[in-house]
Short mmCIF file of C-alpha atoms in Angstrom, two decimals:
data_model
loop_
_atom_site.label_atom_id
_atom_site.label_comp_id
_atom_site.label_asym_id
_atom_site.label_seq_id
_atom_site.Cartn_x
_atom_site.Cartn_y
_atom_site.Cartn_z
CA UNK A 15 28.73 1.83 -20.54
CA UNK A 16 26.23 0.88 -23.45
CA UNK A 17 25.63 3.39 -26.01
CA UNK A 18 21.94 3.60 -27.49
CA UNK A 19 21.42 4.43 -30.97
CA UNK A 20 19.54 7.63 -31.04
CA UNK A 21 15.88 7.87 -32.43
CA UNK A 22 15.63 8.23 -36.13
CA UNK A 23 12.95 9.82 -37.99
CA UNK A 24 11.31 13.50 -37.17
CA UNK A 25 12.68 16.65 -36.21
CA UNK A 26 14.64 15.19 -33.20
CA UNK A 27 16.40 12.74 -35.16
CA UNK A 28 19.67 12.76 -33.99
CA UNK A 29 19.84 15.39 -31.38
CA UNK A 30 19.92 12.75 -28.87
CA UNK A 31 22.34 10.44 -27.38
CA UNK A 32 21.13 7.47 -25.03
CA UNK A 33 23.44 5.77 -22.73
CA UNK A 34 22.83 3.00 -20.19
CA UNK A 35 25.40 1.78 -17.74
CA UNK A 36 25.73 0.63 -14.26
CA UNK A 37 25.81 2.43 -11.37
CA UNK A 38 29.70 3.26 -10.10
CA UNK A 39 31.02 4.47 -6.89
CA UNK A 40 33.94 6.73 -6.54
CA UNK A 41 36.53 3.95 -6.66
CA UNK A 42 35.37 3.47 -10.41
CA UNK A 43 36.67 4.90 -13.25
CA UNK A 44 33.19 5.59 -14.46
CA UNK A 45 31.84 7.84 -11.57
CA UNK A 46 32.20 10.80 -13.12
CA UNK A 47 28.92 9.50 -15.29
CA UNK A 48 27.48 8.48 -12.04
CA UNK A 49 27.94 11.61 -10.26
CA UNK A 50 26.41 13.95 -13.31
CA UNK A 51 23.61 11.51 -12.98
CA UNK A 52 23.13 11.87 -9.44
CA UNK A 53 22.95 15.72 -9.72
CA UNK A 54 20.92 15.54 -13.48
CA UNK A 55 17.67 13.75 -10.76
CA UNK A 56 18.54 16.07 -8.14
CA UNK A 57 17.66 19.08 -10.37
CA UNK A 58 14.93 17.80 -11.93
CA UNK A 59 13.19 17.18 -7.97
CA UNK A 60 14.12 20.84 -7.26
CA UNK A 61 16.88 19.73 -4.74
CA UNK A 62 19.39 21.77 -3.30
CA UNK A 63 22.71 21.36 -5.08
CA UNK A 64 24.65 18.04 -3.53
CA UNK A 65 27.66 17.92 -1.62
CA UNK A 66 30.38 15.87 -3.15
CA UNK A 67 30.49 13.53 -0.09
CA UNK A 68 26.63 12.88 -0.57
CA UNK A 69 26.74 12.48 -4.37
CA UNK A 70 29.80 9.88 -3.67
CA UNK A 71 27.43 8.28 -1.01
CA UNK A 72 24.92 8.19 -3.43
CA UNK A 73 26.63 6.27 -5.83
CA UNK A 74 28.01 3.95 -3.24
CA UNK A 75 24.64 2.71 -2.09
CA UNK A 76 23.54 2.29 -5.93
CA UNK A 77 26.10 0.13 -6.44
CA UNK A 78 24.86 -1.95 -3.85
CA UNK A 79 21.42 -1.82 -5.30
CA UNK A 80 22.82 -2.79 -8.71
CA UNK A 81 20.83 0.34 -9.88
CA UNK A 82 20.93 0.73 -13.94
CA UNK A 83 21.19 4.28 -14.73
CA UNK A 84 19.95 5.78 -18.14
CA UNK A 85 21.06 9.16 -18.85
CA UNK A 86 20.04 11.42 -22.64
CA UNK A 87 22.53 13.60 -23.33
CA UNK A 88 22.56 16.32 -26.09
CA UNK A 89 24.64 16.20 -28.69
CA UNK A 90 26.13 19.02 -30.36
CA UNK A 91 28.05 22.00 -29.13
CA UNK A 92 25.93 23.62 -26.25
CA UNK A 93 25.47 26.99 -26.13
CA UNK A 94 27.38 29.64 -24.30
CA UNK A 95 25.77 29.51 -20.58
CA UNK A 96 23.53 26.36 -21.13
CA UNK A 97 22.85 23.78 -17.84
CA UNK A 98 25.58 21.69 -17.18
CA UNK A 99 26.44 21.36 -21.23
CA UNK A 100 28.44 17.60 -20.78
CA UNK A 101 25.46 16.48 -17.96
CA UNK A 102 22.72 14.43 -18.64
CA UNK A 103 19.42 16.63 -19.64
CA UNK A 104 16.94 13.19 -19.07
CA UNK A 105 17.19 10.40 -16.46
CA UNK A 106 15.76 7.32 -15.82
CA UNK A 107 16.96 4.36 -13.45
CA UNK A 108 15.86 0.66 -12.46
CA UNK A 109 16.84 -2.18 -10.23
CA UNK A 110 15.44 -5.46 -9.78
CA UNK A 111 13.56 -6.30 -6.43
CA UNK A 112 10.85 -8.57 -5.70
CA UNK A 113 7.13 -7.31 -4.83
CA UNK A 114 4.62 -9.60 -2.12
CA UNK A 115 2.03 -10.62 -4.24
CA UNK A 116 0.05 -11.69 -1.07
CA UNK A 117 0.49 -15.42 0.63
CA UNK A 118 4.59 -14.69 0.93
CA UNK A 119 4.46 -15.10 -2.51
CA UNK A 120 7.88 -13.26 -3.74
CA UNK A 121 7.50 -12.22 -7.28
CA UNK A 122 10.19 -11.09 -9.14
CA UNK A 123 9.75 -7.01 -9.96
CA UNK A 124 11.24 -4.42 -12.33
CA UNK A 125 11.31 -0.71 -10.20
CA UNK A 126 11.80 1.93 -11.91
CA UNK A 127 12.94 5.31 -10.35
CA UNK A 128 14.36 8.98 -10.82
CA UNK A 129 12.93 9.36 -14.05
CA UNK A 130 13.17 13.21 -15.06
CA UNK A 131 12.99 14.94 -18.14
CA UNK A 132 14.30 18.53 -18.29
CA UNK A 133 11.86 21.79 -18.43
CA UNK A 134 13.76 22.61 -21.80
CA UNK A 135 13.77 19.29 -23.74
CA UNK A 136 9.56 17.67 -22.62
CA UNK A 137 7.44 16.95 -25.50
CA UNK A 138 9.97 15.40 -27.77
CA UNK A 139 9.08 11.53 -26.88
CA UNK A 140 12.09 11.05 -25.01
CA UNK A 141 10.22 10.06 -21.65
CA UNK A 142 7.75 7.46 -23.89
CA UNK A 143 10.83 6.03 -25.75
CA UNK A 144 12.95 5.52 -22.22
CA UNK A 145 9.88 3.76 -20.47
CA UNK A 146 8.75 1.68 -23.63
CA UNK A 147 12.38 0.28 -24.07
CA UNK A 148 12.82 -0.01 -20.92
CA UNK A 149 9.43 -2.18 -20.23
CA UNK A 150 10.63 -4.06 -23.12
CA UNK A 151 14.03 -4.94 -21.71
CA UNK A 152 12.37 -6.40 -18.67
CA UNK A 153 9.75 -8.50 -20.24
CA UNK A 154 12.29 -9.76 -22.55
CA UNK A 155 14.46 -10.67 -19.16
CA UNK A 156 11.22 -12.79 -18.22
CA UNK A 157 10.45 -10.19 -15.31
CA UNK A 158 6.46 -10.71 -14.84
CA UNK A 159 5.98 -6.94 -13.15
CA UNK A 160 7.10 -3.48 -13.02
CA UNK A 161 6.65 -1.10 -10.38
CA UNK A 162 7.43 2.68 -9.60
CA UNK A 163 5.94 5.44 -7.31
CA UNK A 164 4.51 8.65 -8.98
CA UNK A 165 5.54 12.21 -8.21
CA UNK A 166 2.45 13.24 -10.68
CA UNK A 167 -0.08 10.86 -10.88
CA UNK A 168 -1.24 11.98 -14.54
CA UNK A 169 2.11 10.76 -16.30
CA UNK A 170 2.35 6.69 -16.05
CA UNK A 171 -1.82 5.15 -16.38
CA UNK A 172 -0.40 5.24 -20.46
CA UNK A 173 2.31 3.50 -20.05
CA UNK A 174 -0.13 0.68 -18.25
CA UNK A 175 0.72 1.24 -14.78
CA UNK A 176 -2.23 1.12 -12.32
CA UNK A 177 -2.25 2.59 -8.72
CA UNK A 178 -1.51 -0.86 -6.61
CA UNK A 179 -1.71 0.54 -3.12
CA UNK A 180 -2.64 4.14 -1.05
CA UNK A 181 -0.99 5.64 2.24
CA UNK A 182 -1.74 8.21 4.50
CA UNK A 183 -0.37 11.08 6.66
CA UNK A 184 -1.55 10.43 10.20
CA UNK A 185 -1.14 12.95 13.04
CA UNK A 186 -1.67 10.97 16.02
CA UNK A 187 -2.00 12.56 19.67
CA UNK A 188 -0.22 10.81 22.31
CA UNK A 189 -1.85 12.32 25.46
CA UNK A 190 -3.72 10.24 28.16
CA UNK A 191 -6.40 9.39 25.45
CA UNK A 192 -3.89 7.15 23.62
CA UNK A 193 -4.90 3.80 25.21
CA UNK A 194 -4.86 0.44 23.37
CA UNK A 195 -7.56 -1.75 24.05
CA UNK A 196 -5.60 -4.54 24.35
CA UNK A 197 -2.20 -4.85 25.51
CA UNK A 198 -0.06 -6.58 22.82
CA UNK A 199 2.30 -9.46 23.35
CA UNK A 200 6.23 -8.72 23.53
CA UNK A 201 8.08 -6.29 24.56
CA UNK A 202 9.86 -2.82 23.45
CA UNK A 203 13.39 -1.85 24.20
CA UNK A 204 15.28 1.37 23.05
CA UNK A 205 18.36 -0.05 20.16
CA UNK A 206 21.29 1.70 19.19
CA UNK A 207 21.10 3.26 16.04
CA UNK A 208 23.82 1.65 14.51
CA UNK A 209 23.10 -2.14 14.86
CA UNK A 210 20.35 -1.34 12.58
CA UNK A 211 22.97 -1.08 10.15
CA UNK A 212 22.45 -5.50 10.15
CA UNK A 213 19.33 -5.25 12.01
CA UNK A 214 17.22 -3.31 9.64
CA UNK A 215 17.16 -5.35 6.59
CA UNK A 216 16.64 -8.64 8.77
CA UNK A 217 13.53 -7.34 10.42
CA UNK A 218 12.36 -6.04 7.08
CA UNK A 219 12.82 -9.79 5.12
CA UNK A 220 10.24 -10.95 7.56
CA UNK A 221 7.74 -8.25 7.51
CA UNK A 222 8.19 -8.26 3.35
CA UNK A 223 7.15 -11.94 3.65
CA UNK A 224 3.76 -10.65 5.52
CA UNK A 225 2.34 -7.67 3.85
CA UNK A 226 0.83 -7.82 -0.05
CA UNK A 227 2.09 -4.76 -2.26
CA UNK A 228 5.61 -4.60 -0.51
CA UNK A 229 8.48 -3.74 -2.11
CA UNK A 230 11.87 -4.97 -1.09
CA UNK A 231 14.30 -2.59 -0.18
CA UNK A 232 17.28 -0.61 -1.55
CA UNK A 233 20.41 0.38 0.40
CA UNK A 234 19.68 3.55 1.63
CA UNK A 235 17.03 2.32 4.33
CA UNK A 236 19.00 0.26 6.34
CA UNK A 237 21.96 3.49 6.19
CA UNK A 238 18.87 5.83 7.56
CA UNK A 239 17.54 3.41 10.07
CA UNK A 240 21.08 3.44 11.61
CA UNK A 241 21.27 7.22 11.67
CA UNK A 242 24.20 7.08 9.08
CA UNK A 243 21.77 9.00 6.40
CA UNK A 244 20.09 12.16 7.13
CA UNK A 245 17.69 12.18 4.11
CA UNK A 246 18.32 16.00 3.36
CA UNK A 247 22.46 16.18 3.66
CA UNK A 248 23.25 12.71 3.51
CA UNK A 249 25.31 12.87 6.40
CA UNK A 250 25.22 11.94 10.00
CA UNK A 251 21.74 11.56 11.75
CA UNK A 252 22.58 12.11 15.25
CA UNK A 253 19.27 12.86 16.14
CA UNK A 254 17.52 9.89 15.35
CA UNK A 255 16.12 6.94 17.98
CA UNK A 256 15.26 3.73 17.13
CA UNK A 257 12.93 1.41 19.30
CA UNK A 258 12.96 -2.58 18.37
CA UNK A 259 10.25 -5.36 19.25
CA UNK A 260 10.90 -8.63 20.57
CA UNK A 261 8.13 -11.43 20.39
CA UNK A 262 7.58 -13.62 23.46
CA UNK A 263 10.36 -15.67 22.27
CA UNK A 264 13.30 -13.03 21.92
CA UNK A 265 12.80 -12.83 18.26
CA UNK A 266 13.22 -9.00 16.57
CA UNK A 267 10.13 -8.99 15.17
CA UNK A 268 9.86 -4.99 14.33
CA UNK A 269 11.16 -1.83 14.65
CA UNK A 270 10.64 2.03 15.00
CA UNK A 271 12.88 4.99 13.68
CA UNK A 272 12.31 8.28 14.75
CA UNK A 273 13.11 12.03 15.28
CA UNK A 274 11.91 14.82 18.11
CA UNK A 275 11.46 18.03 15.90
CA UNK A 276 12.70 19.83 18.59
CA UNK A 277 11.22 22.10 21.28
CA UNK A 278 10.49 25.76 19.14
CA UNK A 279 7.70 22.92 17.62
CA UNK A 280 3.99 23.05 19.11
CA UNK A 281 3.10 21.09 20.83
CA UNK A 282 6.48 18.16 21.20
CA UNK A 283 6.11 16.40 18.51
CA UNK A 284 7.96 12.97 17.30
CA UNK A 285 8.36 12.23 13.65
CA UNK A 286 7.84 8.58 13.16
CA UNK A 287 10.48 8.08 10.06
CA UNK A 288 9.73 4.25 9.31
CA UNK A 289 8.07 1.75 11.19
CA UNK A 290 8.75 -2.15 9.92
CA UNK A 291 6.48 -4.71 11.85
CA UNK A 292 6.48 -8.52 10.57
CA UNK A 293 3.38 -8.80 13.47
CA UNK A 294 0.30 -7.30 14.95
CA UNK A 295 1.97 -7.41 18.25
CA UNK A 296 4.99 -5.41 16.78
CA UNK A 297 2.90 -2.90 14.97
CA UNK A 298 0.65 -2.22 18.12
CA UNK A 299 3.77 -2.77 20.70
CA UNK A 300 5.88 0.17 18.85
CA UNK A 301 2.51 2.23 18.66
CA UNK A 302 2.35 1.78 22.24
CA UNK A 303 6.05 2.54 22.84
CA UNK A 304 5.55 5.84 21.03
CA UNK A 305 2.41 6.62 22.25
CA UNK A 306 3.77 6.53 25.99
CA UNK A 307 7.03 8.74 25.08
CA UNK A 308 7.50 11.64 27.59
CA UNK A 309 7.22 14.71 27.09
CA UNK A 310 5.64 13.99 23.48
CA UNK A 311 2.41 15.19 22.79
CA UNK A 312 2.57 14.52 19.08
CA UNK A 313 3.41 11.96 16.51
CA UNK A 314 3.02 12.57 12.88
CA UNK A 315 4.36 9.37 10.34
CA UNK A 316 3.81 10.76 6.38
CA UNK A 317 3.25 6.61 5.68
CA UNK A 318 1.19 5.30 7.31
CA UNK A 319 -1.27 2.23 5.56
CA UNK A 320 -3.97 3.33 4.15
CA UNK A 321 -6.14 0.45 6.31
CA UNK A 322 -4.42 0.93 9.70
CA UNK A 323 -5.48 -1.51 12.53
CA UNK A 324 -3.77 1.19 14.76
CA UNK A 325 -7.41 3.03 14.52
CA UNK A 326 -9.35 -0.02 15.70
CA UNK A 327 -7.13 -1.13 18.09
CA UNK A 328 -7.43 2.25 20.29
CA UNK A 329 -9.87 3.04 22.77
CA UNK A 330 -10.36 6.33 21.49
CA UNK A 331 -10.05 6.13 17.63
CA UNK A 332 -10.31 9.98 17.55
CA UNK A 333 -6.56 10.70 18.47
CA UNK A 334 -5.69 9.70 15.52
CA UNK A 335 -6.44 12.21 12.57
CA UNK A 336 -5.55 10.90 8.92
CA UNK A 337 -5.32 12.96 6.40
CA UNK A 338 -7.11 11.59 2.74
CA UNK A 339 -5.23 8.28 1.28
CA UNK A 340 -2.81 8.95 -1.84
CA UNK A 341 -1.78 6.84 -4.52
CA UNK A 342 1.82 5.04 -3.31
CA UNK A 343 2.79 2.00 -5.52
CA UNK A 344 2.13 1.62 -9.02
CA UNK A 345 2.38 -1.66 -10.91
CA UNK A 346 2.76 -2.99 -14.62
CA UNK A 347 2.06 -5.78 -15.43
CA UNK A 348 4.46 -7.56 -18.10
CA UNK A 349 3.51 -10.88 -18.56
CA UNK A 350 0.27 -11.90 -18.34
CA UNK A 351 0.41 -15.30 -17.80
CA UNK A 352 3.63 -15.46 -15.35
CA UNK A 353 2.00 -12.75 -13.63
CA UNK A 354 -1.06 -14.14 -12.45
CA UNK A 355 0.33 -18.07 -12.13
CA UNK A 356 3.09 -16.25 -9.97
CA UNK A 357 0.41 -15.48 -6.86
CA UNK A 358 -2.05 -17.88 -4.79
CA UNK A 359 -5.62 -16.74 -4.83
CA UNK A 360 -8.06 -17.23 -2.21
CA UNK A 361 -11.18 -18.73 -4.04
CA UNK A 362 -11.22 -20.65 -7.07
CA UNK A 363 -12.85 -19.48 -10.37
CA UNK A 364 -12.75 -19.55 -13.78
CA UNK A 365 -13.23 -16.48 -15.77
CA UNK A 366 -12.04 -14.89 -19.56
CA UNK A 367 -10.13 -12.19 -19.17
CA UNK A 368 -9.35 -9.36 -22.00
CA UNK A 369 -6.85 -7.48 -21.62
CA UNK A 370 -5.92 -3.90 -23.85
CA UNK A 371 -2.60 -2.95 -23.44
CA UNK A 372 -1.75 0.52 -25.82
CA UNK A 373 2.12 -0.27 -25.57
CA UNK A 374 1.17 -4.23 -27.21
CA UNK A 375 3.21 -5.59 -24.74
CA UNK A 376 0.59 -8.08 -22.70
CA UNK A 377 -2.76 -7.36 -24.50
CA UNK A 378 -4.44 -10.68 -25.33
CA UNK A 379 -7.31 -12.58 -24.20
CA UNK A 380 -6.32 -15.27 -20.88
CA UNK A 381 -8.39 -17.68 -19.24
CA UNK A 382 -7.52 -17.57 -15.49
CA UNK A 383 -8.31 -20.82 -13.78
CA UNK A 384 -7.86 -21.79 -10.42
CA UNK A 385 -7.90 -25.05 -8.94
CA UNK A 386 -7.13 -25.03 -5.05
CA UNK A 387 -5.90 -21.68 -4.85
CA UNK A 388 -3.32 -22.17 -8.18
CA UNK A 389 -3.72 -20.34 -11.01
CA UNK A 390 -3.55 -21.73 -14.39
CA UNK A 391 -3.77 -19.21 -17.63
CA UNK A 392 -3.99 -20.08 -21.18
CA UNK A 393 -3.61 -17.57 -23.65
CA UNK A 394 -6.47 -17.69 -26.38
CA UNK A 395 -7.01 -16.67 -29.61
CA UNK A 396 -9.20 -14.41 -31.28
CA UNK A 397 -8.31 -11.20 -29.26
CA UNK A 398 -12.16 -9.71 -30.20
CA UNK A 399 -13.83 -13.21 -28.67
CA UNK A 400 -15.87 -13.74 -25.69
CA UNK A 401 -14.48 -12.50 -22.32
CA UNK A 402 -16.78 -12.01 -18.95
CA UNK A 403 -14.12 -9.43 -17.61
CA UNK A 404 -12.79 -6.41 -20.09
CA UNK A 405 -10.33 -4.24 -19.15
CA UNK A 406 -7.05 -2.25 -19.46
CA UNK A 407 -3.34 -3.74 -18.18
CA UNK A 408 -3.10 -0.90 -15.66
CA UNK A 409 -6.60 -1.80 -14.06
CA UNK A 410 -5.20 -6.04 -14.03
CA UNK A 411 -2.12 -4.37 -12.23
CA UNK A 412 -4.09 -2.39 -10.18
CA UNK A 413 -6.21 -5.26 -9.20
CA UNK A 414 -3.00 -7.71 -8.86
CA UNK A 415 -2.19 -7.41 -4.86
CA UNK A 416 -5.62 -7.00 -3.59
CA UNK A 417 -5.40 -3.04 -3.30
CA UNK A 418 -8.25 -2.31 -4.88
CA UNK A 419 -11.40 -4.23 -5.68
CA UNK A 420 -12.64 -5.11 -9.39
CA UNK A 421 -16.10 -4.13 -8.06
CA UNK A 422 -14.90 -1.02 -7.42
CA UNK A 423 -13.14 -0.37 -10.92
CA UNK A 424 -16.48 -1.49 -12.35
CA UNK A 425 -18.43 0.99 -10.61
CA UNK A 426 -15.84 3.38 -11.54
CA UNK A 427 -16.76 2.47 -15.44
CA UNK A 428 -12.55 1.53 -15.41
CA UNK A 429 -13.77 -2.35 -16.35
CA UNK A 430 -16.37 -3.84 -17.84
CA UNK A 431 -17.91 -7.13 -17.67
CA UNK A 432 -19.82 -9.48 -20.34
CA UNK A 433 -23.31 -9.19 -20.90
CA UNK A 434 -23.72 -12.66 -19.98
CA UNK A 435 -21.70 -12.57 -16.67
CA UNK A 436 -22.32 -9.68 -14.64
CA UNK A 437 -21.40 -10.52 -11.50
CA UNK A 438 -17.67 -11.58 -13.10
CA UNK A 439 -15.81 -8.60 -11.11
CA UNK A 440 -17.05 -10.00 -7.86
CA UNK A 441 -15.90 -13.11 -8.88
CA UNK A 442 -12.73 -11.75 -9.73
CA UNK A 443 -12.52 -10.10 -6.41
CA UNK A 444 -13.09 -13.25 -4.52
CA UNK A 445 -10.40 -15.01 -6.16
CA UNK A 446 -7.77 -12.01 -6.12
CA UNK A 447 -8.45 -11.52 -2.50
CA UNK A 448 -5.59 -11.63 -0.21
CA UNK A 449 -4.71 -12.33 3.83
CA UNK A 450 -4.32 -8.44 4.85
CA UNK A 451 -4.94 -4.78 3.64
CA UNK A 452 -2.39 -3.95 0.60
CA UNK A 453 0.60 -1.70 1.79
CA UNK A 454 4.04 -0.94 0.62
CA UNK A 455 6.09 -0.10 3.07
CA UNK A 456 9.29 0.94 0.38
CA UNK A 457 9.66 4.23 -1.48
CA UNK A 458 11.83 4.16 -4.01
#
């Protein structure tokens, strides 16, 4: 366990004690830290109080993950009938994963996850001194991105993070107006639940390769996709299915996980828990699998991308009813320069980039040049020189998988081009553009 020298200066100084260590499971001597952690996130999310099985459960799978775990405790005697006086009153995790930058491109990524700050201690600069060392520690590891997903979307734009890709709640009826147009290739076979256990994080490792803005996974996902995590208890599933696609040539190429909500529910509906496809055919072949369940006139999925071919693909687009896309990843850029040599692009181009970054950690101004779809960047001097694209580090980050368009974020007055190069943002998009719609498929 690392101890972390407490801010200094201002009221606060001193109050605080930050600690850092690794995840531990309950074979450790150092779960005890692990388990107040796990229940410190739990009540800032409003959760119900854990069992002691799921908190150990917990732990286990961070382990796994490698998860480091920051906890802010307060020093000082607490006072008679305070929260959990020895537990941790902030939180703040990350792990190390690696984030499709479109092409298969694999680029090493920084997540960062259950960050919480009690009601009782906000406003004293403990969430902007967690993230800004933190962002810090990663850049200085020589990790070119960090990511996270939002539970307000107001909080992380300052600390440069940019909304990378949406998602959407579909409600999709499964009556005899669900009809693809045409029939994909493969087939779809019910699996056990439990060889998803190996299954799961194969299937996944080839659809990551496929899809820009995903997010490899953490433990816990291959543990629910065998019905061995019930995301509320922790505990047994037993009502979960799973349906698996196999191309033309026997390969697992995809699969389903899913609930029935039960028959007091009107009309039968399925709830589509995760769907992994590496192909079309997978994608449409479990949509077609679900769509054809009996008895089901219903399926509702809460993740569904943004840009779903699903909708084209129908006969009847109309059974499926989406509710309006939400912001899912978020990225940060770190490094400038390893960031954007890191991806392929699909036009060359040559533009001047400047970059404002409030936290000082990638602001600068970088010529991106691209020679057969590889990316050179030169840092250049002179941060207040000539540049024919002008914007912030979370707009680059937003930009960075192809989720949204610069032309977009210049009508939106986010970025700004020279005077002398207008049309620089479509440029920009042209050579940022990549093979499919932007989608993570990971929450974290």
């Amino acid at each position: 366990m690392t101890e972390v020298p407490p801010s200094v200066g201002g009221p606060e100084a001193g109050r605080y004690e930050i600690r850092r260590f690794r995840a531990a499971d309950s074979a450790n001597r150092e779960f005890p830290a692990t388990a107040e952690w796990i229940r410190a996130v739990n009540y800032g999310f409003y959760k119900k109080a854990l069992a002691d099985a799921h908190v150990a459960k917990t732990a286990a799978a961070y382990r796994v993950d490698d998860r480091e775990l920051t906890a802010v405790y307060e020093t000082g005697p607490a006072p008679a009938g305070a929260l959990s006086p020895d537990g941790p009153i902030a939180t703040f995790a990350s792990m190390r994963k690696t984030l499709n930058a479109g092409y298969g491109r694999l680029v090493p990524a920084h997540l960062v996850t259950a960050v919480t700050v009690r009601t009782d201690h906000r406003r004293r600069g403990l969430l902007r001194r967690l993230m800004g060392e933190d962002l810090a520690r990663a850049k200085a590891d020589g990790v070119p991105v960090a990511a996270l997903t939002a539970s307000e979307a107001s909080i992380y734009r300052r600390f440069g993070y940019g909304v990378a890709t949406h998602e959407r709640r579909v409600t999709v009826s499964t009556g005899p107006r669900f009809r693809l147009a045409v029939r994909p290739r493969g087939r779809v076979m019910a699996a056990e639940p439990g060889a998803m256990l190996e299954l799961a994080p194969t299937i996944f490792a080839a659809a990551h390769r496929t899809v820009p803005g995903s997010v490899d996974r953490q433990e816990q996902y291959a543990l629910h996709a065998a019905g061995q995590w019930e995301r509320s208890t922790g505990g047994e599933d037993p009502g979960l299915r799973v349906a698996v696609h196999l191309a033309e040539d026997g390969t697992l190429d995809g699969y389903a996980a899913y609930r029935f909500r039960g028959w007091s529910h009107e009309p039968p509906t399925m709830e589509l828990l995760d769907l992994v496809s590496a192909t079309p055919d997978a994608y449409l072949g479990l949509w077609d699998y679900l769509g054809s369940l009996d008895l089901i006139d219903r399926v509702i999925w809460d993740e569904a991308p943004a840009d779903d071919p699903l909708v084209w693909a129908l006969e009847d687009s109309r059974v499926v009813r989406a509710e309006t896309a939400r912001d899912m990843l978020w990225l940060r850029i770190l490094d400038v320069r390893a960031a954007l040599e890191a991806r392929r692009y699909a036009h060359d181009g040559d533009l001047i980039l400047r970059v404002d970054d409030a936290l000082g950690l990638a602001a600068g101004r970088y010529r991106l040049a691209v020679v057969d779809g590889a990316a050179t960047v030169e840092a250049l001097g002179a941060p207040d020189g000539e540049a024919q694209v002008l914007l912030d580090i979370a707009d680059l980050s937003s930009v960075y998988v192809g989720g949204v368009s610069p032309v977009s974020l210049l009508q939106a007055g986010r970025i700004r081009t020279g005077e002398s190069s207008p049309e620089a943002a479509l440029v920009l998009a042209q050579m940022l553009a990549v093979e499919r719609p932007a989608h993570c498929l990971t929450h974290f």
